[in-house]
Short mmCIF file of C-alpha atoms in Angstrom, two decimals:
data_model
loop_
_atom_site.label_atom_id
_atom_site.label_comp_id
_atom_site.label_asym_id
_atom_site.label_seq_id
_atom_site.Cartn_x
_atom_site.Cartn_y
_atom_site.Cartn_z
CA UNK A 1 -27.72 33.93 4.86
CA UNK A 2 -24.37 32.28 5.70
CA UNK A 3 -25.67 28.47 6.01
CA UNK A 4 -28.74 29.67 7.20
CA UNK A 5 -32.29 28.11 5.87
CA UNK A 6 -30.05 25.57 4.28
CA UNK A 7 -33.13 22.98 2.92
CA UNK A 8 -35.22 23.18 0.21
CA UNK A 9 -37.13 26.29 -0.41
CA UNK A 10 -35.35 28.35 2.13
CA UNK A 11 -36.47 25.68 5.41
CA UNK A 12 -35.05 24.33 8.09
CA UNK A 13 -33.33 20.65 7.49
CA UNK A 14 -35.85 18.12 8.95
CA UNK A 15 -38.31 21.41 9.44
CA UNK A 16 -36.72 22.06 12.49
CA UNK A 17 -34.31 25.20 13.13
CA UNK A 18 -32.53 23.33 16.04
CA UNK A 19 -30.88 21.09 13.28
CA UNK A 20 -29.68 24.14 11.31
CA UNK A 21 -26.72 24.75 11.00
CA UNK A 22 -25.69 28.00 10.43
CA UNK A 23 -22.21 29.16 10.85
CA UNK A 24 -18.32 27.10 11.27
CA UNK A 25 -15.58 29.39 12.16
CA UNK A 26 -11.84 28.38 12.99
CA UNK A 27 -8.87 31.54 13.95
CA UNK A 28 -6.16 31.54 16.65
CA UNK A 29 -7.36 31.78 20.10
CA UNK A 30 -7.13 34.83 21.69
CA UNK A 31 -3.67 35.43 23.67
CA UNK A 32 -5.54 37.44 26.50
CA UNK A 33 -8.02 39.90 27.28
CA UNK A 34 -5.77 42.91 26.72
CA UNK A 35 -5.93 41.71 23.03
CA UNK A 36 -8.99 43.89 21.30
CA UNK A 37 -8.90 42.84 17.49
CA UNK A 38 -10.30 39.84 15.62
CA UNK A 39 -7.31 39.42 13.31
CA UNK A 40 -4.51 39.63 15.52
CA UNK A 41 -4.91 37.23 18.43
CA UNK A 42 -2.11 35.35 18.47
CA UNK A 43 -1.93 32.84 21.26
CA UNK A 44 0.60 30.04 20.22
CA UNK A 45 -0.29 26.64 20.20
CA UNK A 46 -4.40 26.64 20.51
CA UNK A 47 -6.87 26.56 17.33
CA UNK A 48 -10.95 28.21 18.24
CA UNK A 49 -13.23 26.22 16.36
CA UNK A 50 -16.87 27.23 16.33
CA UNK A 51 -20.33 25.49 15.42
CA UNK A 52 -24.10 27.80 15.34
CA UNK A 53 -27.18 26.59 15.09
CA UNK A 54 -30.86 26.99 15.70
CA UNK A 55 -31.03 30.38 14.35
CA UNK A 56 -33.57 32.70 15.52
CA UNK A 57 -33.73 34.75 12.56
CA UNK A 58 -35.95 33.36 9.79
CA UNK A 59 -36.03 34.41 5.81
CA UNK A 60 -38.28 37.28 5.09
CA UNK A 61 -41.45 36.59 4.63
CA UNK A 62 -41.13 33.72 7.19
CA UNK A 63 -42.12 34.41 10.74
CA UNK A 64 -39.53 33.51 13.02
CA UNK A 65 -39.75 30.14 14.07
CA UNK A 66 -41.19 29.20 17.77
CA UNK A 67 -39.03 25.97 18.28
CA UNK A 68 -36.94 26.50 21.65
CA UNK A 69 -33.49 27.85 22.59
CA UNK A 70 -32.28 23.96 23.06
CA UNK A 71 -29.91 21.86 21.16
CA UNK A 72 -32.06 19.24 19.39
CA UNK A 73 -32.11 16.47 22.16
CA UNK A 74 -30.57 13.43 20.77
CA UNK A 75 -28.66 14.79 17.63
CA UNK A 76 -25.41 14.52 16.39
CA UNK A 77 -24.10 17.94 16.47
CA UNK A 78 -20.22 17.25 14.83
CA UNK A 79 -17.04 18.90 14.28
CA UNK A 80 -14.87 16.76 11.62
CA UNK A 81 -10.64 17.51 11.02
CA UNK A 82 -8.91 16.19 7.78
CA UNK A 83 -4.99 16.56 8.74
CA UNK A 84 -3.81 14.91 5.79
CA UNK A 85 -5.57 16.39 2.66
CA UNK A 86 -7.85 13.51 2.02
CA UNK A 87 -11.03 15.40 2.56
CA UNK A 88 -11.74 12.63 4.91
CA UNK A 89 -12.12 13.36 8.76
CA UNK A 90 -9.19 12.54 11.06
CA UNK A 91 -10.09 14.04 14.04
CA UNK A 92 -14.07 14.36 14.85
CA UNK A 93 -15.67 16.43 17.81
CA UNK A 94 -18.81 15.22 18.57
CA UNK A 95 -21.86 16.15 20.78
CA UNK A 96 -24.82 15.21 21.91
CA UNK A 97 -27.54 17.16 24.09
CA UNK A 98 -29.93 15.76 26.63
CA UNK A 99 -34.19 16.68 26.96
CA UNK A 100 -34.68 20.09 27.33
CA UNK A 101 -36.37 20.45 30.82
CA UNK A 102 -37.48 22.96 32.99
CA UNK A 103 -35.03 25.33 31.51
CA UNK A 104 -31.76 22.80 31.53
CA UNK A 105 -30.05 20.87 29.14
CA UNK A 106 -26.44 19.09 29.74
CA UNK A 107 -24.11 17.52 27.01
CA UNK A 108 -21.91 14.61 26.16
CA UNK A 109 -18.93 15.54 24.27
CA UNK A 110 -16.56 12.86 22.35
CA UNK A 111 -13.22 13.30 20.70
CA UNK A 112 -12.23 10.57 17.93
CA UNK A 113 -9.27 10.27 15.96
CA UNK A 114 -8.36 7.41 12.75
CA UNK A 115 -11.06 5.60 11.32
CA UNK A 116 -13.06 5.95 14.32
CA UNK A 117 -13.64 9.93 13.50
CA UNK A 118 -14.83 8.93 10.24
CA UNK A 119 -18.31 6.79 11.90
CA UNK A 120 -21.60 8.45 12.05
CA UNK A 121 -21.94 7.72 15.25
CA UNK A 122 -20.61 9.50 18.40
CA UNK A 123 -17.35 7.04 18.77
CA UNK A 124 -13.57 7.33 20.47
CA UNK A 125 -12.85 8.98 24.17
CA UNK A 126 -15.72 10.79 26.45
CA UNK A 127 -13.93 13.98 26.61
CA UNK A 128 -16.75 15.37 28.97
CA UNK A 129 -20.22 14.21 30.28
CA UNK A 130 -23.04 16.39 31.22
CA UNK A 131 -21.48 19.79 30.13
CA UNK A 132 -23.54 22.41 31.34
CA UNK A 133 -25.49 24.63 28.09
CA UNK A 134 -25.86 27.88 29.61
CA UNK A 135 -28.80 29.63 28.39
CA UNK A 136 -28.55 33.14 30.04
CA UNK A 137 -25.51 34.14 28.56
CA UNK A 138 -23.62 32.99 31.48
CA UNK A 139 -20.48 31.02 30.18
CA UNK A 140 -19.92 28.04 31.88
CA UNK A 141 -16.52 26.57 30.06
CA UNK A 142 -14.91 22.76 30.49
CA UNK A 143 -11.87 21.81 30.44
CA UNK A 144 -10.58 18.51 29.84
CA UNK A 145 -7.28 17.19 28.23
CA UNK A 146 -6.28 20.45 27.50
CA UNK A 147 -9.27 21.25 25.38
CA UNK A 148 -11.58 24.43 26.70
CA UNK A 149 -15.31 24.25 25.06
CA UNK A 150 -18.68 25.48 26.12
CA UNK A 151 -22.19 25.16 24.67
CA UNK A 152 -25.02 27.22 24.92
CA UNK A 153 -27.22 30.41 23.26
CA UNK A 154 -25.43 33.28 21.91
CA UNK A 155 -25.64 36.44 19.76
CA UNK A 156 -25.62 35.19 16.07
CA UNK A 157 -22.36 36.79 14.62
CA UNK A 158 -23.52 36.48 10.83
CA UNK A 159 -24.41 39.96 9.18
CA UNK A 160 -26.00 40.07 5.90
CA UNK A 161 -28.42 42.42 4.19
CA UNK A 162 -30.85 39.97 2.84
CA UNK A 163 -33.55 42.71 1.50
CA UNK A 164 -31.17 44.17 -0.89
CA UNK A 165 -30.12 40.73 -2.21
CA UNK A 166 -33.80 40.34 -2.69
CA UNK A 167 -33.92 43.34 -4.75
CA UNK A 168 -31.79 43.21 -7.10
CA UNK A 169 -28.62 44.20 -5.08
CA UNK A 170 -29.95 47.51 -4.07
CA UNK A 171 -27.88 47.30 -0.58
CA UNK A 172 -30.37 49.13 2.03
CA UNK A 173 -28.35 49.34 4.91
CA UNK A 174 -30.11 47.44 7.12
CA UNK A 175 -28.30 43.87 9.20
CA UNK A 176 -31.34 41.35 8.47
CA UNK A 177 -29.37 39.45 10.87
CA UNK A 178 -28.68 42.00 14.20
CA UNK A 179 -30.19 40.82 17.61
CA UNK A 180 -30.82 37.27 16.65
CA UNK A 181 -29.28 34.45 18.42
CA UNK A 182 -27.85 30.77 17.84
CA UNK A 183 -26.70 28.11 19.85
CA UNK A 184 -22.89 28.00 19.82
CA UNK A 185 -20.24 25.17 20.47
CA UNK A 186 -17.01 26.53 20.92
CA UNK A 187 -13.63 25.00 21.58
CA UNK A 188 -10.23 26.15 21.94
CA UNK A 189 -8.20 23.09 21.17
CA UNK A 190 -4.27 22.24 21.58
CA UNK A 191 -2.59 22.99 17.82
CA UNK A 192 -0.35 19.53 19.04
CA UNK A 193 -4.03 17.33 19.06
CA UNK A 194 -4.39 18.68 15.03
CA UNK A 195 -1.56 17.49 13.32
CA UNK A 196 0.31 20.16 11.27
CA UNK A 197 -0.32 23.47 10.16
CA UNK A 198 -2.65 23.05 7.95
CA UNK A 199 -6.05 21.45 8.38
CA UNK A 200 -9.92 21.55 6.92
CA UNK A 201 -12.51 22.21 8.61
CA UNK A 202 -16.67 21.57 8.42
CA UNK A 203 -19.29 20.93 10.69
CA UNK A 204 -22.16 17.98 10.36
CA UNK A 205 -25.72 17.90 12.18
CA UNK A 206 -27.61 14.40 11.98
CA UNK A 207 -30.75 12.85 13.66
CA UNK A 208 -32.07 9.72 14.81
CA UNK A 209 -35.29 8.11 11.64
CA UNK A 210 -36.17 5.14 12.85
CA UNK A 211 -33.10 3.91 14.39
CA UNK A 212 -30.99 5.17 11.17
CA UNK A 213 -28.86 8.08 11.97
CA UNK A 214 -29.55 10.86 9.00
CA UNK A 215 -27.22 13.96 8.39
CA UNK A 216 -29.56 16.76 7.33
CA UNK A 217 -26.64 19.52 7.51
CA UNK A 218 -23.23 19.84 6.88
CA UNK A 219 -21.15 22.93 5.80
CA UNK A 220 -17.52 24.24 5.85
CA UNK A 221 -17.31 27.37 3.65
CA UNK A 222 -19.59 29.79 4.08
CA UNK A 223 -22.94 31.21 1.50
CA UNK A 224 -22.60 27.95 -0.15
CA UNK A 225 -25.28 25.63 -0.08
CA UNK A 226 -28.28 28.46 0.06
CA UNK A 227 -26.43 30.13 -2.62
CA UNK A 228 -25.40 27.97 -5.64
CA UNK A 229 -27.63 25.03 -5.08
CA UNK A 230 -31.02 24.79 -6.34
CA UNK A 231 -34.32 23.86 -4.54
CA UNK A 232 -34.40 19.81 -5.18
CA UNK A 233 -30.35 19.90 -4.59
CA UNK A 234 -30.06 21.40 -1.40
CA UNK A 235 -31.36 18.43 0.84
CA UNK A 236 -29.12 16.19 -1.32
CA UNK A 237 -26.30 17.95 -0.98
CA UNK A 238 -26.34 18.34 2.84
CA UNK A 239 -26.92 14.29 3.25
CA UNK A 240 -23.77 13.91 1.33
CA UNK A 241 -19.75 13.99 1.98
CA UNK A 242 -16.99 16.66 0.81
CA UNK A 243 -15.33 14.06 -0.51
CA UNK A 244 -17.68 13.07 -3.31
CA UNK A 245 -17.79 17.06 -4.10
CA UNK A 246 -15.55 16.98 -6.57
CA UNK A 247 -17.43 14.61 -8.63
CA UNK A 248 -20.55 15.52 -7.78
CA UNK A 249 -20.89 19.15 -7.87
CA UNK A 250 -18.02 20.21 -10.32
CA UNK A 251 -19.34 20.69 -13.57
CA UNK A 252 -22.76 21.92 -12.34
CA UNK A 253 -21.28 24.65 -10.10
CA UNK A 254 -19.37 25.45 -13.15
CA UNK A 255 -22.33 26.49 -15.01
CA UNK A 256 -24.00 28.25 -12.78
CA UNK A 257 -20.45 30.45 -12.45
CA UNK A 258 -20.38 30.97 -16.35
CA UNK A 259 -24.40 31.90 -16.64
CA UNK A 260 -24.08 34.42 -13.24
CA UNK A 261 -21.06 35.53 -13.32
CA UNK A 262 -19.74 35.41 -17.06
CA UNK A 263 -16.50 33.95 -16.16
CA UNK A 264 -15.02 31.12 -19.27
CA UNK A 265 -15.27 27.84 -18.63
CA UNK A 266 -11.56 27.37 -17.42
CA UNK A 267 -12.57 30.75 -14.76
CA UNK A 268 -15.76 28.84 -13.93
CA UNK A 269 -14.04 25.41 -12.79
CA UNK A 270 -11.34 27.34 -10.88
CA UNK A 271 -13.87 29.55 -8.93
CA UNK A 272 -15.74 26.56 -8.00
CA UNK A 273 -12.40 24.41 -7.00
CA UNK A 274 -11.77 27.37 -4.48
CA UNK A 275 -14.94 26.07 -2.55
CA UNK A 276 -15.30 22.63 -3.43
CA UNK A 277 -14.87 20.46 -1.70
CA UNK A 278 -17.04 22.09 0.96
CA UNK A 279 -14.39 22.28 3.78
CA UNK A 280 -12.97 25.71 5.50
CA UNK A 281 -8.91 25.26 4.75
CA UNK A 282 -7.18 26.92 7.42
CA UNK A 283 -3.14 27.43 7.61
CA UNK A 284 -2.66 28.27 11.15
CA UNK A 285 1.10 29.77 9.97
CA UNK A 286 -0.62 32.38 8.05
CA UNK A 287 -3.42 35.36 9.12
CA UNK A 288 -6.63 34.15 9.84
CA UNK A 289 -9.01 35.60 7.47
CA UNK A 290 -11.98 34.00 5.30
CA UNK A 291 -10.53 31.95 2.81
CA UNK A 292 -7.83 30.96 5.30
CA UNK A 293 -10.35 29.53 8.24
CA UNK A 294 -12.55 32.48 8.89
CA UNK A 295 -13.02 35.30 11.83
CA UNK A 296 -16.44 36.43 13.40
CA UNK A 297 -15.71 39.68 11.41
CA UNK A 298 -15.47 38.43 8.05
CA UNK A 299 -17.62 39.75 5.69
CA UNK A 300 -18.69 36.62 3.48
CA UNK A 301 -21.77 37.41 2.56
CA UNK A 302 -20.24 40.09 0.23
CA UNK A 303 -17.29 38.12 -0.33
CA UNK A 304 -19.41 35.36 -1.90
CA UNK A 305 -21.65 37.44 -4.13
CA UNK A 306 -18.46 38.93 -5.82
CA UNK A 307 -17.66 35.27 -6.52
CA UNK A 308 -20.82 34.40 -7.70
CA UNK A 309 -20.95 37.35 -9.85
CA UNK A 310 -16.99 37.52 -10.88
CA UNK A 311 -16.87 41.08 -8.97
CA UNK A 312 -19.93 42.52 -10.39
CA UNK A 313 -21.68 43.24 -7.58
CA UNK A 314 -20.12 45.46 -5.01
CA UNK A 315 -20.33 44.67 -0.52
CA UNK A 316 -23.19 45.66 1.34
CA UNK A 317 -21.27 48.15 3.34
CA UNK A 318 -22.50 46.39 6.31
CA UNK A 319 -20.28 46.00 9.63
CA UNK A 320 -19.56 43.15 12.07
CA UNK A 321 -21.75 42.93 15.09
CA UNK A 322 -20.75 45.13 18.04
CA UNK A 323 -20.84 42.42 20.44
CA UNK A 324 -17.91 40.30 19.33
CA UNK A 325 -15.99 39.77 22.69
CA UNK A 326 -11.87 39.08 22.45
CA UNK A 327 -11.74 36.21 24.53
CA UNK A 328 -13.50 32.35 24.98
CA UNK A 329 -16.08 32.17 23.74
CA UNK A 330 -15.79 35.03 21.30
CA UNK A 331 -19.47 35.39 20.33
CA UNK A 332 -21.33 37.85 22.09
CA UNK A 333 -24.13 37.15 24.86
CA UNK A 334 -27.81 36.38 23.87
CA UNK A 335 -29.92 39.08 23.18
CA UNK A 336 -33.56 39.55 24.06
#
């Protein structure tokens, strides 16, 4: 799993798949429809940035889960920016999704910059009100102040052969992840509203507990908390902030390098300073491919078992998913 089952014991955060978030993905937007490959869109001046959720697959032997298709009504579903370096956000995307009737659901959206992108709450300018989340695969985008963004369910772009990981790395072939769906937020965004070149990325989820607002996701690499953390340190970790990383998470991500993978202790703390803090670095001045932001057709789950392992074990072989469009919003349409 990417960020997949990202609680304790392979669950949902708050038991709920709607507040789980799976997936953050930031590339160039596409320069037109006429353009056909992942890694060579280059349209100048806008940055995608994408946030899944509410995954449909679940981890085998888990049943899938029968919780809607909806956003969870009331949640803090957040993008966050550092611009400067600080691992600190600057710049903070924000939504938050109505009830979930009779087949409807609408969004607010808010976009905060300075101190007030750094508050748990939504905060700074309504960008939009009542944004449509299209359910059917229809895409309904908004635009407002130059920003493009839609919300709704779409095919789950993450491929991943979770059997053979099971089983001792004995790759079978088989995409544990083809046909399921998540619910996307997508937004092609203005490079002139990020700062310069060169910005981090991760995504937050929090909910409502009696009138306190509690983050029970947050990810910007991918394969990282599921991975390296263990059950009693995964719930911790995702109610925490990249910057404390560092200091938190250092020397015990260390050791776990040095036991799986073998690498020295000087290998260990550099492999785990390439993902820690947890934040998706992306130079816009250089190709977009995972470690530098990450495309749709990036193979991480291999990428992050070689790191775990210090190249031991070789990828799946898997491919992307056939359903990757060029264009806004980039994720392919719900299936089933």
């Amino acid at each position: 799993m990417s960020n997949h089952f990202s609680a304790d014991n392979l669950k949902f955060p708050g038991d709920d798949r709607r507040l789980d978030l799976t997936d953050v993905f930031v590339f160039p937007a596409a320069a037109g429809q006429e353009h056909h490959t992942l890694l060579h869109r280059h349209h100048p001046g806008t940055t995608v940035l994408i946030m899944d959720s509410n995954p449909t697959s679940a981890p085998p032997p888990i049943p899938a889960p029968v919780t809607g298709p909806e956003f969870y009504p009331g949640a803090v579903y957040r993008i966050n920016i550092d611009t400067d370096g600080d691992n600190h956000a600057d710049i903070a995307f924000t939504f938050v999704f109505s009830e979930y009737e009779n087949g409807r659901q609408t969004g607010n959206v808010w976009y905060a910059t300075g101190a007030q992108a750094r508050q748990a709450e939504p905060a700074g300018e309504v960008l939009a009100e009542g944004i449509p989340v299209s359910f059917d695969g229809t895409v309904q985008p908004v635009e407002a102040n130059g920003i493009r963004l839609a919300a709704g369910l779409r095919s789950d772009p993450f491929f991943a052969d979770v059997e053979g990981a099971l089983h001792g790395f004995a790759w079978t072939g088989h995409d544990d992840f083809a046909g399921n769906n998540v619910d996307s937020i997508v937004l092609e965004v203005p490079d002139d509203m990020l700062g310069g070149p060169v910005i981090g990325v991760w995504a937050s989820i929090s909910r409502y507990n009696n009138g306190e607002l509690e983050q029970l996701d947050r990810g910007g690499n991918p394969t990282i908390n599921p991975f390296i953390n263990p059950d009693g340190e995964k719930n911790l970790f995702n109610s925490r902030q990249p910057a404390d990383d560092v200091a938190n998470y250092l020397e015990p991500w260390s050791a776990i390098l040095q036991n799986a993978g073998g690498y020295t202790p000087e290998q260990a703390k550099a492999a785990a300073l390439q993902v820690l803090p947890d934040i998706l670095h992306y130079d816009r001045t250089q190709p977009a491919t995972y470690p530098n932001g990450r495309v749709l057709t990036d193979d991480v789950y291999s990428l992050r078992f070689a790191w775990l392992t210090n190249g031991k074990v070789p990828p799946t072989g898997l491919k992307p998913h056939d359903d990757l469009l060029a264009h806004f919003p980039y994720l392919g349409p719900p299936g089933r």
